[in-house]
Structure formats: C-alpha cells, structure tokens
XYZ file of C-alpha atoms in Angstrom:
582
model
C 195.508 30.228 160.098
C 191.735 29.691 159.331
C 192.581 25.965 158.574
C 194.730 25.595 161.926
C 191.629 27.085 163.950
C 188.664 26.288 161.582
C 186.983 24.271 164.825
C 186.569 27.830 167.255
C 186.452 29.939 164.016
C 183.066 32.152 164.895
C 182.583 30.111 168.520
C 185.196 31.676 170.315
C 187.990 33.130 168.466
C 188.264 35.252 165.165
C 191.171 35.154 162.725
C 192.680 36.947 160.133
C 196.348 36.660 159.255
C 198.354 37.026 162.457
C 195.748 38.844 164.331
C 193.938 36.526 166.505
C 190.901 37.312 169.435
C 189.638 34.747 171.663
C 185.957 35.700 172.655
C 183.679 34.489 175.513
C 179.738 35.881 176.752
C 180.622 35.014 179.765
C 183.775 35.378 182.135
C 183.592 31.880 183.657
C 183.910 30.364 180.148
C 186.946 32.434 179.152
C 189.673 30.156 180.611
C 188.677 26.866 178.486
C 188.306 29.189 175.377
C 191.588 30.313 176.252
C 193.372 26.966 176.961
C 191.875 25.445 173.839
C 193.195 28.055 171.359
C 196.943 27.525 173.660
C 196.320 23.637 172.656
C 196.541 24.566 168.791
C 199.302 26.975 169.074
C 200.979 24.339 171.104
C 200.070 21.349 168.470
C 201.611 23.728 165.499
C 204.629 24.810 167.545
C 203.214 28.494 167.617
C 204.617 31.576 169.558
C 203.263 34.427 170.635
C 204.550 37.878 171.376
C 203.680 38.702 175.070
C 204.042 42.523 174.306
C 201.469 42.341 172.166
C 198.945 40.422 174.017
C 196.513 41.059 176.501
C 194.206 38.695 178.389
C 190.823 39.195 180.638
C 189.774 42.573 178.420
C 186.411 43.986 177.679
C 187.511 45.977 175.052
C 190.188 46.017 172.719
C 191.555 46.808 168.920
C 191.168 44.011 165.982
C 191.589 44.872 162.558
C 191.954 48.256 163.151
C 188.656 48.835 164.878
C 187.647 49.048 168.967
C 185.700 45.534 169.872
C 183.427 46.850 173.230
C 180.348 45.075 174.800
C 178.689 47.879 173.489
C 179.793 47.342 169.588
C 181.986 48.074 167.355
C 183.770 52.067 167.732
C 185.744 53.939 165.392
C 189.712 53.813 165.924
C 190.582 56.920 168.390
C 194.163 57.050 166.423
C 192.650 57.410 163.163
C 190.229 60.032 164.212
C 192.757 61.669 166.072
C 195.187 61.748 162.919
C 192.085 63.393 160.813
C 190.716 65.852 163.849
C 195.033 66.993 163.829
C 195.073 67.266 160.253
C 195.738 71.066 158.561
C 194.027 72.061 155.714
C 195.594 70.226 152.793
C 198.005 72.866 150.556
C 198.862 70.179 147.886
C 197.062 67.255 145.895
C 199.339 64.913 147.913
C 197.912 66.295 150.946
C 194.389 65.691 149.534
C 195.113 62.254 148.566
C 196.006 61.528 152.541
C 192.868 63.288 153.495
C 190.952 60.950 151.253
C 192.892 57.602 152.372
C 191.625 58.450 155.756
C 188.077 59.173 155.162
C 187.856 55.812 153.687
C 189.625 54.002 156.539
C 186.610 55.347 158.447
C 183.859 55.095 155.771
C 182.068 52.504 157.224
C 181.258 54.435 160.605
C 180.445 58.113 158.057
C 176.916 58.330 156.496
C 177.034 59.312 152.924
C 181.170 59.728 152.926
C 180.083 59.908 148.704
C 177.720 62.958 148.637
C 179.205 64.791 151.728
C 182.782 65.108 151.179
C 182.553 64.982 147.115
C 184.480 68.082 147.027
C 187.715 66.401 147.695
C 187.268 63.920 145.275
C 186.882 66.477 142.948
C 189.989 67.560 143.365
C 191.547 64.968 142.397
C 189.633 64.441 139.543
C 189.850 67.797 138.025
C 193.545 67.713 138.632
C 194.891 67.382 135.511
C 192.724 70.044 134.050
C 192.718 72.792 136.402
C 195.323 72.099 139.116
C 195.022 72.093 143.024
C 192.300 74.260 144.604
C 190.997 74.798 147.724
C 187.868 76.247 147.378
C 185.557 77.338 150.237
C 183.433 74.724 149.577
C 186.237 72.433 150.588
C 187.248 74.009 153.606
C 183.767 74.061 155.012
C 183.628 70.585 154.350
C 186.512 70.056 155.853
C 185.364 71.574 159.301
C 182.161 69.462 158.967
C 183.801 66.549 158.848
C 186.534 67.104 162.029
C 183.085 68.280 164.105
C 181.324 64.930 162.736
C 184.113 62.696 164.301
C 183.850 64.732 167.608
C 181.075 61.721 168.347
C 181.135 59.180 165.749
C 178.363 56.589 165.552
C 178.534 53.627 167.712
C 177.738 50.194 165.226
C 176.350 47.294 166.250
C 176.555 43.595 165.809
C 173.695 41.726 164.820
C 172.145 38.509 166.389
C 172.633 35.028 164.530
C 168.687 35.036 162.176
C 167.924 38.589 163.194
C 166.268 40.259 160.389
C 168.174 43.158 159.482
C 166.961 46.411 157.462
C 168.586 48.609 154.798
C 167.783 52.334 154.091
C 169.022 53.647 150.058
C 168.740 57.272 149.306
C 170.845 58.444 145.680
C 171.207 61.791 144.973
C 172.424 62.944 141.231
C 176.388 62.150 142.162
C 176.134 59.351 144.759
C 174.127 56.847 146.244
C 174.153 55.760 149.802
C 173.130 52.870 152.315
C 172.853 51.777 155.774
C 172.042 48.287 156.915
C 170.893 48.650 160.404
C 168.921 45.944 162.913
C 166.155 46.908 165.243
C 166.854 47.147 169.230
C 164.169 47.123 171.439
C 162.253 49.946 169.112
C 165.364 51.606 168.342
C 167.358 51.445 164.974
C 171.025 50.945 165.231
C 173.469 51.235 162.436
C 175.419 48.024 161.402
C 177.509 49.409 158.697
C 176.987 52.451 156.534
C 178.255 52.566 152.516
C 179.011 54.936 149.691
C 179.327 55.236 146.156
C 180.582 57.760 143.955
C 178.825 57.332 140.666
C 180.380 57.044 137.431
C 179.687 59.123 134.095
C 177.430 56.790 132.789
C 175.663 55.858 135.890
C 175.103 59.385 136.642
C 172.522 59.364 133.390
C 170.955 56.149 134.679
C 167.099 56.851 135.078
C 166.371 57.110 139.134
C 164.758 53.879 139.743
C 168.236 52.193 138.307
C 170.079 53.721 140.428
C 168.172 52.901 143.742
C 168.389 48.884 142.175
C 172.012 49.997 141.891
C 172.459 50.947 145.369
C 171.191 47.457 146.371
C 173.148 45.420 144.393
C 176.648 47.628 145.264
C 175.460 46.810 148.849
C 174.546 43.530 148.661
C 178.192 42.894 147.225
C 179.968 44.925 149.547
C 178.035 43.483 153.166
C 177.810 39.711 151.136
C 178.427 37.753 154.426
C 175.188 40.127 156.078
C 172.872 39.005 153.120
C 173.841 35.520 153.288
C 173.598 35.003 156.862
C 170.464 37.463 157.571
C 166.856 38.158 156.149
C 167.490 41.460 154.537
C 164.258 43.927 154.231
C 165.062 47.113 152.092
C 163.037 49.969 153.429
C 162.683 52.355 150.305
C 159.573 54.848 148.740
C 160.389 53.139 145.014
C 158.153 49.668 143.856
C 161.652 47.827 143.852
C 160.673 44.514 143.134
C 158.568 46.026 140.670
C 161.592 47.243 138.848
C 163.459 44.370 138.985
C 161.157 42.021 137.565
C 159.060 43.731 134.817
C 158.811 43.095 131.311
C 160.530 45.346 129.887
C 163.144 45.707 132.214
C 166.726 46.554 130.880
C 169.322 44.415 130.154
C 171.260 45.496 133.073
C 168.083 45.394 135.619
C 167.779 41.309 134.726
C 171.171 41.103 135.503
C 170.824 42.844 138.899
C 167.358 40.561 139.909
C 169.716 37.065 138.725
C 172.328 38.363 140.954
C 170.212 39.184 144.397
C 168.313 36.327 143.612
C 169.948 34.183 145.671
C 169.341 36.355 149.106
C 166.526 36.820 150.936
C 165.401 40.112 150.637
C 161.870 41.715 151.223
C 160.887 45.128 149.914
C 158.640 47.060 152.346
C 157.483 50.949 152.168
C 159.754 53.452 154.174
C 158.002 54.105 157.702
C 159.089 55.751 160.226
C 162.666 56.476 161.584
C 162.979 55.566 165.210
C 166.743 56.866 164.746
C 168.409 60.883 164.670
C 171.200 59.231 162.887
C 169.261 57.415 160.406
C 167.008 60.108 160.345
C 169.785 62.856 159.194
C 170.904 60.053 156.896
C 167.480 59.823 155.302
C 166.741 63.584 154.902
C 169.857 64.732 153.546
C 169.929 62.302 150.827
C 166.727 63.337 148.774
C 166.909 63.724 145.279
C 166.084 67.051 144.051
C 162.705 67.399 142.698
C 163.939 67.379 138.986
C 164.990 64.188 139.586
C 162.569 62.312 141.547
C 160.899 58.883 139.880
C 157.338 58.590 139.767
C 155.688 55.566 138.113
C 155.208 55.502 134.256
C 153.175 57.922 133.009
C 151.511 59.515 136.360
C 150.746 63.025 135.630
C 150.938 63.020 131.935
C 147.901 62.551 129.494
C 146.819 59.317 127.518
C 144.625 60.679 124.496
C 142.096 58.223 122.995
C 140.007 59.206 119.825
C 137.376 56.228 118.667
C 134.503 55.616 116.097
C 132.170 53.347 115.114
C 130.388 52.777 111.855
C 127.296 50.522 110.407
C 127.233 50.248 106.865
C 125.938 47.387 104.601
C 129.342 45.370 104.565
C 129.222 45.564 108.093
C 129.798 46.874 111.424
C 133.293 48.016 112.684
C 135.208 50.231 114.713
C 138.461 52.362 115.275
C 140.422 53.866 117.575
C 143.378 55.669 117.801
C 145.553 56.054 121.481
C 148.572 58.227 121.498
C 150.738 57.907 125.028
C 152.387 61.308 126.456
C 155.338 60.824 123.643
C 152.571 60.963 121.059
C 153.861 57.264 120.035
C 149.945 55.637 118.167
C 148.306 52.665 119.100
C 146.218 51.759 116.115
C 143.077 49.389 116.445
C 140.119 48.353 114.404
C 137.216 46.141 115.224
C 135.245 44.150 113.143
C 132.017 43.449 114.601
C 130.443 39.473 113.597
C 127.187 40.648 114.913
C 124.696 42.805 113.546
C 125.231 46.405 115.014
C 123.897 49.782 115.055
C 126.008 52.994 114.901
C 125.431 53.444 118.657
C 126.611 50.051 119.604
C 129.521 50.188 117.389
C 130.702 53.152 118.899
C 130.095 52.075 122.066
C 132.095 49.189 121.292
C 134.766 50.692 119.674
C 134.933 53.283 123.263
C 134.625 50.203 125.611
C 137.827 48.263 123.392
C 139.869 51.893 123.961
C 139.071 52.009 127.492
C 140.330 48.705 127.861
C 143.133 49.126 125.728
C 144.309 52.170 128.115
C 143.914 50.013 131.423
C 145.930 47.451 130.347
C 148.490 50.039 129.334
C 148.360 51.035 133.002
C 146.839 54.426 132.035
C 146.140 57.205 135.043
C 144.853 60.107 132.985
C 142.897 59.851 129.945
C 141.032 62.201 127.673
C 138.456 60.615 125.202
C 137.564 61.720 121.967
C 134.138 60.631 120.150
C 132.225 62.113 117.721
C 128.713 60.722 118.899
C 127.049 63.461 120.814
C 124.884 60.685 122.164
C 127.617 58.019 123.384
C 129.354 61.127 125.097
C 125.903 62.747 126.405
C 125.040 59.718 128.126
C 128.412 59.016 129.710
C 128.672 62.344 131.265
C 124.914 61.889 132.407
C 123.432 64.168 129.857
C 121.013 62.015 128.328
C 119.531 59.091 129.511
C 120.291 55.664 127.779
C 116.362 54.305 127.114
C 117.323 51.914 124.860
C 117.797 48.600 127.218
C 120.747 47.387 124.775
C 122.728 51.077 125.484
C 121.800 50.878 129.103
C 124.095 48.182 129.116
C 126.449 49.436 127.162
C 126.968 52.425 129.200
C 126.809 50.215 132.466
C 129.808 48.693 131.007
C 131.600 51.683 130.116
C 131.099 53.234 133.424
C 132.610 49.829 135.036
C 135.440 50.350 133.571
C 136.012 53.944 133.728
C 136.111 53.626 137.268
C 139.737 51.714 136.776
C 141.010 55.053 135.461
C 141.685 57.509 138.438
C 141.328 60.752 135.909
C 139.072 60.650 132.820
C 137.693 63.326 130.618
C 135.130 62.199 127.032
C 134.970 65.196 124.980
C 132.650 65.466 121.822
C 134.542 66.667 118.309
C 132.871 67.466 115.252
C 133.057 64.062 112.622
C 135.857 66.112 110.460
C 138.192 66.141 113.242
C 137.409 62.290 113.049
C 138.331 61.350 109.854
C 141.270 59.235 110.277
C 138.811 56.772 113.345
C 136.124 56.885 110.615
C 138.140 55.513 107.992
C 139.745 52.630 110.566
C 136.781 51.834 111.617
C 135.572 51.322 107.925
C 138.445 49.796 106.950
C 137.300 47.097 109.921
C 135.106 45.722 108.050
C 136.959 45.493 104.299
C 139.224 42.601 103.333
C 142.062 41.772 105.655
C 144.714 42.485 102.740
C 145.258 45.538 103.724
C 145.658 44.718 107.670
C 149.446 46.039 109.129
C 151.053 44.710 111.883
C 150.789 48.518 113.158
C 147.011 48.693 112.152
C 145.536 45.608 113.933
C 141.719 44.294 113.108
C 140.415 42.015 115.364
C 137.152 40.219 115.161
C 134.332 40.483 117.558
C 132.034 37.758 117.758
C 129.649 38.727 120.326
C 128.729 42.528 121.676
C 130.963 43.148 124.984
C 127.828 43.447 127.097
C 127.381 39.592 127.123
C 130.666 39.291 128.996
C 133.359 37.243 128.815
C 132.291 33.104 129.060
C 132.108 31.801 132.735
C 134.575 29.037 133.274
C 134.586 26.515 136.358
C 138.368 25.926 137.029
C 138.429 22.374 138.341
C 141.255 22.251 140.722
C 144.055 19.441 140.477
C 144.424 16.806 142.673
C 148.079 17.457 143.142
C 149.593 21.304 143.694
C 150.892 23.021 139.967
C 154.762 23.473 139.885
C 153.530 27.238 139.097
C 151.901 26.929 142.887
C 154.832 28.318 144.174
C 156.525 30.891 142.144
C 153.141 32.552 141.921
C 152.727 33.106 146.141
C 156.616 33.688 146.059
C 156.223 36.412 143.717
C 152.753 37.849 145.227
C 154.643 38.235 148.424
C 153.580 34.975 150.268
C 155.153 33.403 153.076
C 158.267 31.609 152.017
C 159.053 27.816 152.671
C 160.257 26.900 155.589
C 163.128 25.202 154.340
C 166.076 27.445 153.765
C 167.323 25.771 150.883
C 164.045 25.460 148.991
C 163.574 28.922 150.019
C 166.867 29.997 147.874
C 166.051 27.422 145.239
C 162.705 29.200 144.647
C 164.095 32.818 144.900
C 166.524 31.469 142.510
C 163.963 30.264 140.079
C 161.891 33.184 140.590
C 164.811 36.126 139.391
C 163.464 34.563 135.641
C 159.434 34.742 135.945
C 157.033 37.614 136.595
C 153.028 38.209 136.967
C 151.321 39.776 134.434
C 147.383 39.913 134.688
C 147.686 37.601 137.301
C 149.676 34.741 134.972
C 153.018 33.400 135.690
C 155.459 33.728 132.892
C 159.402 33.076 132.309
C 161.913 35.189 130.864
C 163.707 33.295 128.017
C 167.008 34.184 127.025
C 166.019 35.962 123.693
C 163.995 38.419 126.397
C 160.658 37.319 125.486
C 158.362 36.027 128.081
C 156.825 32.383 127.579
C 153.595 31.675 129.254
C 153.676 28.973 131.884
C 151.691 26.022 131.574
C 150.210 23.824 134.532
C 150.380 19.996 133.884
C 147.004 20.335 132.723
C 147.567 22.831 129.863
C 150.352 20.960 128.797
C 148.852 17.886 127.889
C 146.844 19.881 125.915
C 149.109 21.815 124.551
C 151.579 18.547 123.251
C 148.163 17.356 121.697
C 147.042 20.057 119.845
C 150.532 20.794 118.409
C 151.125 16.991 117.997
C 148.004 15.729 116.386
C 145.686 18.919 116.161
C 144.305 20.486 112.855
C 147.409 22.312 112.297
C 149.357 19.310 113.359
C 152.527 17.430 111.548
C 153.157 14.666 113.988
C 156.765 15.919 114.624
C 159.566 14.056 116.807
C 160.068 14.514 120.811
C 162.837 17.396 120.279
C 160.907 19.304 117.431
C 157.736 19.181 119.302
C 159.110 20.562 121.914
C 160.665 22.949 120.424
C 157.552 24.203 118.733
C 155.688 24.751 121.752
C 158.765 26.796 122.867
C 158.757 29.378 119.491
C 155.144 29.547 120.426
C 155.456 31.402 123.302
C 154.659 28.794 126.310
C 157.227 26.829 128.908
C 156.887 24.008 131.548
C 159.722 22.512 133.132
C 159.804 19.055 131.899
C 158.896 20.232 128.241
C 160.917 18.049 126.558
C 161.219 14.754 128.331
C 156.965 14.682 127.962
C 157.218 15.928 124.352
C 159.621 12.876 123.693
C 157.234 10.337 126.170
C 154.357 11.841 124.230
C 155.162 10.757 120.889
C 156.447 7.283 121.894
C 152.466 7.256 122.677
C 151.194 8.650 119.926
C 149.246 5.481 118.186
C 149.840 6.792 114.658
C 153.383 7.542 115.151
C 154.031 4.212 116.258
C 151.979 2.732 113.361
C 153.711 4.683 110.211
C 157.444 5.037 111.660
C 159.539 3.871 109.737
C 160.808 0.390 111.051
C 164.752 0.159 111.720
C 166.356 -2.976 109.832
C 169.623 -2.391 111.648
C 170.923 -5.230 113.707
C 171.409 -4.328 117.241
C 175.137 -5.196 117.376
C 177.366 -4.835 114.961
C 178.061 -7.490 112.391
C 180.888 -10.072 112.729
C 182.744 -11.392 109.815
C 183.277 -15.344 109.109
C 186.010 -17.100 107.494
C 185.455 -19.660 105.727
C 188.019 -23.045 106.118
C-alpha cells in the first residue's frame, strides 16, 4: 500500500495496511484529493467497502485513535471498556486491565510509576499468588476518574521545535514531548518505562540519559523530523560527554548523536497537565543527583622544605572517599622555607581546582604561610606579597575554603615528600609523582601570541558545536558534525577525541601537526620511521588529526634523508618474460 500511494503519502492521505484517510486544510481542495486517491484504486483494480467509508468528515477514527481539527483524542470505546471494568478477581483479569492501560499509554502521564501496582501483580505471581491490595483498588479508582477527561494531544507543525520534559523516580522513568502554542504547552505524546533490576541501581544521572534515549527510540520519526530541546534540572550533555563516562553513557551520546537535540534548564510550566506531570515525578531526596563531590570535603595537607640538597615540596589531597593524591615538587631555583611552602600550597590549590573541588580544608604547618592567608600577619617581604597575591587568586576559584595550622608532627608524612623532592628520582612511583619546577609560580606562566591561521582549523567547529554555538545552516553538515562530535569533548578549554581503547587523544590543528610529524620524524628522539609507523606513533602518544596518516606517509616521501639512505629497489617494474632460444 505505501508503494501504490507513495506520491500523496504525508500530502493528503495516510496509510497503513488497509486503513486509508484522505486529508485536506481546506474543504475546496478535498474533491481533487479525493479523485486522485480514486485514480490509484482505479489503476490497481481496488475496491472499497462503502459500509465502512465515510466522506466530507471533520473527525473520525484511524488506527484506533479520534483524528479532530483540534488533535488527536483518546478512543471513547476503549475508555468506555476501562471506565465499565469491575475490579479484577483473577490474574487473568489483571492481565486485561493492563492490555488496556497500554492501548491508552500514550494519552496517560507516568502509566509506569502510577499504576505500578498492577504490574506487580503480575510479577509477584508466581511467588505469592493474586492479591488485591488496597493499594490497587485505589489505584484503580484513580485511574477510571483520570479518563473522565483525558488529555487532548496535539500535532506538531513541519520544523517546529518541539520540547521534552524527563522526571525518574526509583521504579520508573517518564517523558512527555510537547510543542509550544501561542505561550501554552501542549502534550504531543507522553511515555513510560518500568525499570528493570539492574537499571533500578543505575546512579540518577543514568537514568535521566536513559529516559532520553528510551524516548528518542520510541518517538524516532519526532527526533528526526523536529529540533528536539530536553528541558531537565541535570547538566545532560555534561553526562554524556565526559571523560570518564561509562561504557554504557558513550553508547547512549553515539546513538542520539545523530538528532538534534539541545539541553536547556527546566523553566517554567505554562501547563496544569505538564505541571502535575512534573511534580509528581520527583525523586525522593535520598535519591536526588547533585554534581560530584558538592557538599562533601576535599582535605589538602602540604609542606615545604629548604635544605642544602635543595628546595622541595609535598602535598598530600585525599577526596571525600579518602582515595590520596600524592605530589612532590622539586624546586630548580633557590628557595626559602617560606617560598617552598608557599609553593608547595599554591601546586595543592591548583591541584584541587582542576579536580573540580567545592569545599576544601588546608592543612600547613607554617604558622606564617597560614597567618598571612587568613590576614593575620602581614606579608612584608615583597617576594611573599606575591606569593600570597597568588594564593588568594586562586582561592577565590574554590566556593568554600578553610587553612588550618597543625603542629610539624602531625606533618610528618608532607615533610618527608617534600624531602624526598629533592633526592634522586630512583625512588619516584607512579603514585608518588615529583615534578620539577623551574621558575617560582609568581613569575607566571610564559605569554604566548597565538598567530591565527589563514584558513579556519578543522577543530573550528566541533569546539563552537560543543560550547553550544549556533549550528550550520546546512542540515546535513549539521548531523555530520553532531555525528562527529558524540566522540570529542572540552577539557580546559581543548578539544579532544575519544579513541576506542577509552583514552582521549589531544587534537591537533594543522599547525601542531606539522610539528608534531617533525619532531617525531626527525627530532632528538627521532628514528626516521615509515608513513604507517609514524603515524602510528603520534597516535600511542596521545594526539589525533584527521588526515594523520595520509600526511605522515606525504611527510616522509619529503623527508630529504629518507629519500637519500632508502634503500633503492632493483626490482623490475613488470615481471620478467622468458626467451627461447631457436
């Protein structure tokens, strides 16, 4: 049938098996949508049955649902057959009950979490037999005084941009895809899910990502056809996309990838329905998400130490878990016990921002580094005046800080990092980093000019996609780059790609690669290797540009040296043909 009528498919008919619905905006064009579906049927030698027809309606049933100018209305015999319905006595009873509450799931809000109770039944069945509990039978009148005025849905506009409201609660997880009307939100089509075992232990902000991606399957044909913004309280796109991101969260971000969805903050409900729909699905307060580590504690203990090996310094930062960050400095520039403690605070503090730290209590055992933080003392000294300029700076990136002096006994473990700083490097661990510091912090990191490129970095666009930029006005560079972007993420501002191992590679600019295929090529540390290898070098050390590998091969068929001591192929270009002789 959808070949037969593929040409007034979505114009001005709708088809699905042997139910058929010829549509027109306006009256006057009725008749020539009318006598061009008749053409077909006549073509194909097709009959219809006149007691089933009906011609010149505004209204009327297809696919078991009431078509009006107004929208789309709930089937009167089906809610009739549920409002009739006696309390069920058996679990065949129940089962009925349940076949019609899905028949009209897509007109019920949260069909999961509101009538659970009869699923229940039929899932404790085997154990504990048929029971109607109380619970049930309240539910049950809910439900008949719920259909009494069903929602009216409505039918969204070719391009309109439609919106979808998620709200889980510890057994289900609901959604409602709904389009704005003149200031008013009306529902399109409302969804359900009964969560499994397993998914019932998923962490909160999995299951919200889960509610989008069971509704982006289910309403497909919406997402494909319709910007989609999800209205929600939870950093979605966030979630999807960081780091460390489960297995099962990539999986979800390479699967809505291809749609064009927009995350924006929950505002406000211009809708009783939505409104009711959005208030009774809150999670409890136990199980509310909040963003890592808000509310708990970051504790950060540091030292510093002068001695005449040296200068160096420790520190020690355990996260809410008490899981230890260990780090020692070794300072390259002469020092005094001040400023290495002062640097050895100012490499914690920045140590805990980049961890995304919100509270933070600091431990030192220099009454004078914590005196003049807290204002105390006054830094005299013009190199500690910076110092503590510095320190304050930064500080002010953590919304709740507390330094606290402890007696140097309580410090033993920073004081012997910090000395260990500056001893030999043999007895460095990968879980007790040194790093060497070349210049004091207060001199600041180098100022660079970027120059910019005469032509626009393939990064260009990934980075504004993923900051939330405009997209391109071309749809199908608009998917491609959603596409491309389900792999890559921003972190401190630079673009990186997911590999398939799960570690991120940097991403170079055409710039940065150049350099990069030189210094791995032909650098100090460099072997000269082939097109492929050199590639793949670049790759195991942790950076990624497109067209790695066709410039890595290009590269070395450039390289003067290579050229110079390859070895020279004696083998004739064709193969060999034998003579006989007379």
């Amino acid at each position: 049938m959808n070949k037969i009528f593929k040409e007034l498919i979505s114009r001005s008919m709708e088809v699905y098996v042997d139910d058929m619905l010829v549509k027109s905006v306006r009256r006057e064009d009725h008749l020539e949508n009318l006598e061009k579906c008749f053409k077909i049927l006549r073509q194909y030698g097709m009959r219809l049955n006149p007691s089933k027809c009906a011609f010149g309606v505004t209204s009327g049933k297809f696919l078991g649902f009431m078509v009006t100018q107004r929208g789309i209305e709930a089937n009167p015999e089906k809610i009739k057959a549920l409002e009739e319905m006696s309390p069920p006595r058996s679990l065949k009873d129940v089962q009925r009950l349940n076949g019609r509450i899905t028949a009209l799931s897509r007109f019920l809000a949260r069909t999961g979490d509101k009538y659970l109770p009869f699923f229940k039944i039929l899932r404790g069945a085997r154990s504990s037999g048929f029971q109607w509990t109380d619970e049930c039978q309240s539910t049950f009148e809910s439900l008949k005084q719920y259909l009494a005025s069903p929602p009216l849905l409505s039918k969204p506009a070719p391009g309109e941009i439609l919106f979808l409201y998620l709200a889980i609660t510890p057994a289900a997880l609901s959604s409602v895809l709904v389009k704005d009307e003149g200031g008013i939100q009306r529902p399109i089509y409302y969804l359900s899910k009964i969560l499994s075992d397993s998914e019932t232990r998923y962490p909160a902000a999995d299951k919200t990502a889960l509610a989008l991606v069971f509704s982006a399957r289910k309403l497909r044909p919406y997402f494909q056809a319709h910007t989609v913004k999800v209205l929600t309280e939870l950093p979605l796109r966030v979630i999807l996309q960081k780091p460390e991101a489960s297995g099962r969260l990539v999986k979800w971000a390479v699967e809505l990838g291809e749609f064009d969805i927009h995350f924006l903050p929950r505002s406000v409900i211009k809708s009783q329905v939505l409104a009711d729909f959005i208030v009774e699905s809150t999670l409890p307060a136990e199980a509310e998400v909040a963003p890592a580590e808000v509310g708990q504690t970051w504790t950060l203990y540091v030292d510093g130490a002068s001695g005449v090996e040296g200068a160096g310094a420790g520190l020690l930062l355990f996260n809410p878990e008490l899981v230890t960050l260990e780090y020692g400095l070794r300072l390259k520039f002469p020092a005094t016990n001040n400023a290495a403690e002062y640097e050895a605070l100012i490499a914690g503090i920045r140590l805990a921002i980049s961890c995304q730290v919100k509270q933070l209590t600091i431990y030192s055992d220099s009454q004078l580094v914590v005196s003049q933080v807290e204002g105390e003392f006054e830094a005299k000294n013009e190199q500690l005046a910076q110092y503590l300029q510095l320190v304050k700076s930064l500080l002010i990136q953590i919304p709740q800080f507390q330094i606290m002096h402890i007696p140097r006994e309580q410090n033993n473990k920073e004081d012997a990092l910090s000395k260990l700083a500056t001893s030999s490097t043999q007895y460095q661990t990968r879980r007790r980093r040194v790093e060497e510091i070349v210049f004091p912090s207060i001199y600041g990191p180098w100022e660079v000019t970027e120059v910019n490129e005469a032509e626009e970095s393939w990064t260009a666009p990934l980075i504004a996609h993923l900051k939330g930029q405009q997209p391109p006005e071309d749809q199908k560079e608009a998917r491609r780059l959603r596409m491309r972007a389900t792999s890559s993420t921003l972190i401190d501002e630079e673009l990186y790609k997911r590999s398939f191992a799960g570690l991120y590679l940097k991403c170079l600019s055409e710039r940065d690669a150049e350099y990069a295929l030189r210094e791995v090529h032909q650098g100090v540390c460099g072997e000269h290797l082939g097109g492929k290898a050199l590639a793949r070098k670049i790759l195991r050390q942790g950076f990624y540009w497109p067209t790695m590998k066709k410039e890595a091969t290009e590269f070395v068929q450039k390289c003067r040296s290579c050229q110079m001591h390859a070895n020279v192929p004696r083998q004739p270009p064709v193969a060999l043909t034998s003579l006989q002789g007379a």
